[in-house]
Structures are given as structure tokens and as C-alpha cells.
Short mmCIF file of C-alpha atoms in Angstrom, two decimals:
data_model
loop_
_atom_site.label_atom_id
_atom_site.label_comp_id
_atom_site.label_asym_id
_atom_site.label_seq_id
_atom_site.Cartn_x
_atom_site.Cartn_y
_atom_site.Cartn_z
CA SER A 25 7.66 2.20 10.79
CA GLN A 26 4.94 -0.64 10.57
CA GLN A 27 2.15 -0.28 12.76
CA GLY A 28 -0.63 -3.17 11.44
CA GLU A 29 0.26 -6.58 12.12
CA GLU A 30 -2.03 -8.81 10.36
CA ASP A 31 -2.24 -12.53 12.49
CA PRO A 32 -2.00 -15.07 10.45
CA GLN A 33 0.03 -14.29 8.19
CA ALA A 34 -1.15 -17.27 5.82
CA LEU A 35 -4.23 -19.19 5.47
CA SER A 36 -4.82 -22.25 4.02
CA ILE A 37 -9.45 -22.55 3.14
CA GLN A 38 -11.53 -23.94 1.13
CA GLU A 39 -14.12 -22.12 -1.79
CA GLY A 40 -16.93 -21.23 0.39
CA GLU A 41 -15.08 -20.97 3.74
CA ASN A 42 -15.58 -18.23 5.61
CA ALA A 43 -11.92 -16.13 5.76
CA THR A 44 -10.96 -14.07 8.56
CA MET A 45 -7.50 -11.73 9.74
CA ASN A 46 -6.90 -9.97 12.73
CA CYS A 47 -4.42 -6.48 12.33
CA SER A 48 -3.32 -5.25 16.04
CA TYR A 49 -1.61 -1.83 15.70
CA LYS A 50 -0.42 0.38 18.87
CA THR A 51 -0.67 4.19 18.97
CA SER A 52 -3.85 6.64 17.92
CA ILE A 53 -5.31 5.78 15.04
CA ASN A 54 -7.46 8.48 12.41
CA ASN A 55 -8.67 5.60 10.25
CA LEU A 56 -7.69 1.43 9.68
CA GLN A 57 -7.49 0.26 6.13
CA TRP A 58 -7.61 -2.99 4.55
CA TYR A 59 -5.92 -4.13 1.46
CA ARG A 60 -5.51 -6.92 -1.07
CA GLN A 61 -2.51 -7.75 -2.98
CA ASN A 62 -3.02 -10.05 -6.80
CA SER A 63 0.22 -11.60 -6.45
CA GLY A 64 3.00 -9.72 -8.57
CA ARG A 65 0.47 -6.05 -8.67
CA GLY A 66 -0.46 -2.86 -6.95
CA LEU A 67 -1.88 -3.27 -4.86
CA VAL A 68 -5.71 -2.43 -4.15
CA HIS A 69 -8.74 -0.48 -1.89
CA LEU A 70 -10.94 -2.82 0.14
CA ILE A 71 -12.26 -0.44 2.68
CA LEU A 72 -12.04 1.98 5.02
CA ILE A 73 -12.97 2.47 8.96
CA ARG A 74 -12.76 5.30 11.10
CA SER A 75 -12.05 5.32 14.48
CA ASN A 76 -15.18 7.05 15.44
CA GLU A 77 -16.76 3.34 14.23
CA ARG A 78 -17.33 -0.21 15.25
CA GLU A 79 -18.25 -1.92 12.05
CA LYS A 80 -18.52 -2.11 8.38
CA HIS A 81 -19.72 -4.36 5.59
CA SER A 82 -19.31 -4.31 1.74
CA GLY A 83 -20.32 -7.06 -0.91
CA ARG A 84 -18.35 -9.99 0.86
CA LEU A 85 -15.53 -8.39 2.98
CA ARG A 86 -16.90 -7.24 7.07
CA VAL A 87 -13.99 -5.04 9.05
CA THR A 88 -14.38 -4.37 12.77
CA LEU A 89 -13.12 -2.17 14.96
CA ASP A 90 -11.88 -2.06 18.74
CA THR A 91 -9.79 0.95 19.32
CA SER A 92 -9.56 0.03 23.04
CA LYS A 93 -8.49 -3.51 21.95
CA LYS A 94 -6.23 -1.43 19.24
CA SER A 95 -6.94 -3.90 16.86
CA SER A 96 -9.79 -5.12 13.63
CA SER A 97 -10.81 -7.76 11.74
CA LEU A 98 -10.90 -8.66 8.32
CA LEU A 99 -13.62 -10.84 7.85
CA ILE A 100 -14.37 -12.42 4.19
CA THR A 101 -17.70 -14.55 3.80
CA ALA A 102 -18.19 -17.18 1.32
CA SER A 103 -14.55 -17.58 -0.59
CA ARG A 104 -14.06 -17.59 -3.70
CA ALA A 105 -10.40 -18.70 -5.67
CA ALA A 106 -10.07 -15.40 -6.96
CA ASP A 107 -9.93 -14.27 -3.20
CA THR A 108 -6.44 -15.82 -2.89
CA ALA A 109 -4.11 -12.80 -2.18
CA SER A 110 -2.40 -11.57 -0.31
CA TYR A 111 -4.05 -8.03 2.37
CA PHE A 112 -2.56 -5.69 4.06
CA CYS A 113 -4.12 -3.57 7.76
CA ALA A 114 -2.98 0.00 7.28
CA THR A 115 -3.40 2.28 10.21
CA SER A 116 -3.46 6.43 9.33
CA SER A 117 -2.56 8.00 12.41
CA TYR A 118 -3.66 11.39 13.70
CA GLY A 119 -0.96 13.90 13.03
CA ASN A 120 0.71 11.62 10.72
CA ASN A 121 -1.10 10.87 7.78
CA ARG A 122 1.52 9.01 6.41
CA LEU A 123 -0.16 5.14 5.78
CA ALA A 124 1.16 2.64 8.48
CA PHE A 125 1.13 -0.88 6.78
CA GLY A 126 1.81 -4.23 7.86
CA LYS A 127 3.76 -7.71 6.55
CA GLY A 128 0.45 -8.88 5.43
CA ASN A 129 -1.16 -11.69 5.95
CA GLN A 130 -1.72 -14.57 2.45
CA VAL A 131 -4.66 -16.39 2.13
CA VAL A 132 -5.36 -19.82 -0.36
CA VAL A 133 -8.74 -20.22 -1.63
CA ILE A 134 -8.74 -23.57 -2.72
CA PRO A 135 -11.57 -25.05 -5.45
CA SER B 24 -11.64 7.99 -13.89
CA GLN B 25 -9.01 8.18 -12.89
CA THR B 26 -6.22 5.67 -13.90
CA ILE B 27 -2.91 5.92 -12.50
CA HIS B 28 0.68 4.25 -15.03
CA GLN B 29 3.78 2.71 -13.59
CA TRP B 30 6.79 2.33 -16.25
CA PRO B 31 9.43 0.54 -17.31
CA ALA B 32 7.33 -3.15 -15.79
CA THR B 33 10.78 -4.54 -15.03
CA LEU B 34 14.12 -4.08 -14.89
CA VAL B 35 17.44 -4.94 -14.49
CA GLN B 36 20.58 -2.70 -13.76
CA PRO B 37 23.58 -3.60 -12.36
CA VAL B 38 25.16 -2.44 -9.42
CA GLY B 39 26.58 1.36 -9.71
CA SER B 40 24.04 1.89 -12.88
CA PRO B 41 21.11 4.72 -12.28
CA LEU B 42 17.81 4.51 -12.26
CA SER B 43 14.72 6.55 -13.42
CA LEU B 44 11.47 5.16 -12.50
CA GLU B 45 7.40 7.84 -13.72
CA CYS B 46 4.34 7.70 -12.29
CA THR B 47 1.27 9.02 -14.20
CA VAL B 48 -2.01 10.46 -12.65
CA GLU B 49 -4.14 10.79 -15.04
CA GLY B 50 -8.09 12.26 -14.44
CA THR B 51 -7.51 13.74 -10.88
CA SER B 52 -5.57 16.87 -9.96
CA ASN B 53 -4.04 18.02 -6.82
CA PRO B 54 -3.23 14.48 -5.68
CA ASN B 55 -1.09 13.28 -3.47
CA LEU B 56 1.84 10.40 -4.72
CA TYR B 57 3.53 8.30 -2.68
CA TRP B 58 6.15 6.32 -3.35
CA TYR B 59 6.97 2.93 -2.11
CA ARG B 60 9.44 0.10 -1.95
CA GLN B 61 8.43 -3.88 -0.81
CA ALA B 62 10.69 -6.13 -0.11
CA ALA B 63 9.67 -9.69 -0.70
CA GLY B 64 7.30 -11.49 1.53
CA ARG B 65 6.65 -8.36 3.26
CA GLY B 66 4.70 -5.05 3.98
CA LEU B 67 5.16 -1.85 1.74
CA GLN B 68 8.07 0.46 3.21
CA LEU B 69 6.79 4.76 1.86
CA LEU B 70 10.16 6.51 0.64
CA PHE B 71 8.69 8.96 -0.64
CA TYR B 72 5.38 11.64 -0.46
CA SER B 73 4.37 15.24 -2.25
CA VAL B 74 2.01 16.75 -1.77
CA GLY B 75 2.49 19.87 -4.55
CA ILE B 76 4.63 20.64 -7.63
CA GLY B 77 8.48 20.26 -6.21
CA GLN B 78 7.37 19.70 -2.71
CA ILE B 79 8.51 15.93 -1.43
CA SER B 80 8.80 14.55 1.87
CA SER B 81 11.01 12.12 2.28
CA GLU B 82 11.05 8.95 5.01
CA VAL B 83 13.98 7.06 4.95
CA PRO B 84 17.43 7.62 4.13
CA GLN B 85 18.42 6.02 0.99
CA ASN B 86 20.61 6.71 -2.18
CA LEU B 87 17.08 7.20 -3.70
CA SER B 88 15.68 10.76 -4.49
CA ALA B 89 12.06 11.96 -5.93
CA SER B 90 10.89 14.38 -7.86
CA ARG B 91 7.36 16.33 -8.90
CA PRO B 92 8.34 17.95 -12.10
CA GLN B 93 4.32 18.08 -12.53
CA ASP B 94 1.06 18.50 -11.11
CA ARG B 95 0.51 14.47 -11.95
CA GLN B 96 4.20 12.42 -12.81
CA PHE B 97 5.75 11.30 -9.69
CA ILE B 98 9.47 10.76 -10.84
CA LEU B 99 11.78 7.87 -8.49
CA SER B 100 15.60 8.65 -9.38
CA SER B 101 18.91 7.51 -8.19
CA LYS B 102 22.31 8.49 -9.11
CA LYS B 103 23.86 4.84 -8.57
CA LEU B 104 22.24 1.06 -7.95
CA LEU B 105 22.93 -0.61 -4.78
CA LEU B 106 22.01 -4.67 -4.81
CA SER B 107 19.82 -3.41 -1.88
CA ASP B 108 17.92 -1.16 -4.32
CA SER B 109 15.94 -4.03 -5.34
CA GLY B 110 12.85 -4.85 -4.23
CA PHE B 111 8.75 -3.61 -6.11
CA TYR B 112 9.09 -0.27 -6.79
CA LEU B 113 5.12 0.93 -6.24
CA CYS B 114 3.08 4.24 -6.90
CA ALA B 115 -0.09 5.57 -5.22
CA TRP B 116 -1.83 8.56 -5.42
CA SER B 117 -4.30 9.55 -3.25
CA ASP B 118 -6.71 13.43 -2.63
CA THR B 119 -6.12 13.00 1.27
CA LEU B 120 -3.72 12.73 2.93
CA GLY B 121 -4.44 10.01 5.44
CA ASP B 122 -7.09 8.52 3.22
CA GLU B 123 -7.18 5.36 0.65
CA GLN B 124 -4.41 5.53 -1.72
CA TYR B 125 -4.82 4.11 -5.44
CA PHE B 126 -2.12 2.06 -6.42
CA GLY B 127 0.31 1.84 -9.83
CA PRO B 128 0.36 -1.77 -11.43
CA GLY B 129 4.14 -1.23 -9.70
CA THR B 130 8.54 -2.15 -10.83
CA ARG B 131 10.38 -4.63 -9.90
CA LEU B 132 13.34 -3.83 -9.99
CA THR B 133 16.92 -6.12 -10.19
CA VAL B 134 19.84 -4.46 -9.29
CA THR B 135 22.72 -7.60 -10.47
#
């Protein structure tokens, strides 16, 4: 079943602005991951945050995790046209190590 | 470095015809392997995963089957395709179950 649910579903921003996406989930997790998918391509792993971590950075990406609210956010700072893609969150739960993907969040960065 | 290949990239098949999609991984040993299907505008649905040669776990009962004849080869098959089998099929691998997965470029299947 799809556990991760991203919000908002679609986001359109100007180049240079920040983009924030949220993901909620329902059960206890081992880790939460974010992936990017360019149109018609495979998914690319961006960042993994474990349940005992609250924040993680990778380049222009910042991920936060709030296990009490069962939610995560992905922030892309100083967006570029090349950031235009769909972004998926995926959760891995204890005792069930398959990833459950959300429906994705389409981001369009306007040059 | 590790690479993952899928072929074919696109496929158009008539209803009732057989299917064989292939996925191979290079640069790693004993990977966990996965087959996903992605419908238009939707998330990923896990179809099968494998932790070793000949070990296949099915997630969704359906018209498809999977096999792992070699350590780094994963095959998705069907004896008779249905219209509902159309979609974007993605293969992925990981070192550890539940950790980051690395995806192939995908196969776009259209059943007519």
C-alpha cells in the first residue's frame, strides 16, 4: 500500500526561489527517503533520513523528519530549472523493509 | 561503480501476447532486486522483489511473474498480456532491504 503522501501535489515556482514539499505517513518507520524523477526516466535517490534523525542536508536539499507528527519535509533552496521533476517520498517500516512510495509531487521551476 | 540496465526502453504489444522484460546490474554482488510498475501520474507499485537467486517474493497477485536466473539478472514475464498491464516498469536494486534503491531507466509498455 502507498504510505507516503506528498503535499502539495503540484508546485510552480520561479528560478531562485525555495521549494518546499511535505510528506505524511501513517505507521512507524525505520527511515524515510526522497527521490526525484525526471519525465520518462527512472527515479534518482536524493536523501535518506533515519527515524532517530531530525534533519539532514545534502547540497541544496534539506530534509526534516518529525516522527511525532509522522511527517517529513523536503526543501530545495535556490531552485534551478534543472530541478523541474517529480519528487517522491518513500518509507521503510520496521518488520517490512519494502519501500512504500507516495504518489509524487510535481515541481516546475520557471526560468 | 554500479550500473543498472533495462531493456527494451519501449514496447508495444497486443493483448494476449507474451512479455519478457530484462534487468541487469553491474558492479555489485548479491543485490536485492525489485520490479515496480508506475501508472501515469501515480506512485510506484512494488510488484516483485528478490533477495537472491531463485528467491522471488510477489507483492500483488496479477498476470505477471518474475525470475532471477543469475545473481544480477531479474526478469519480468507474462504469458498473456492484458490492457491493464500497460505502464512504466522500473527495475531497482539495493544493498540492504529498506535502504536506498537505485533505479534503471525504465521500460514503457503499451498493450494494445
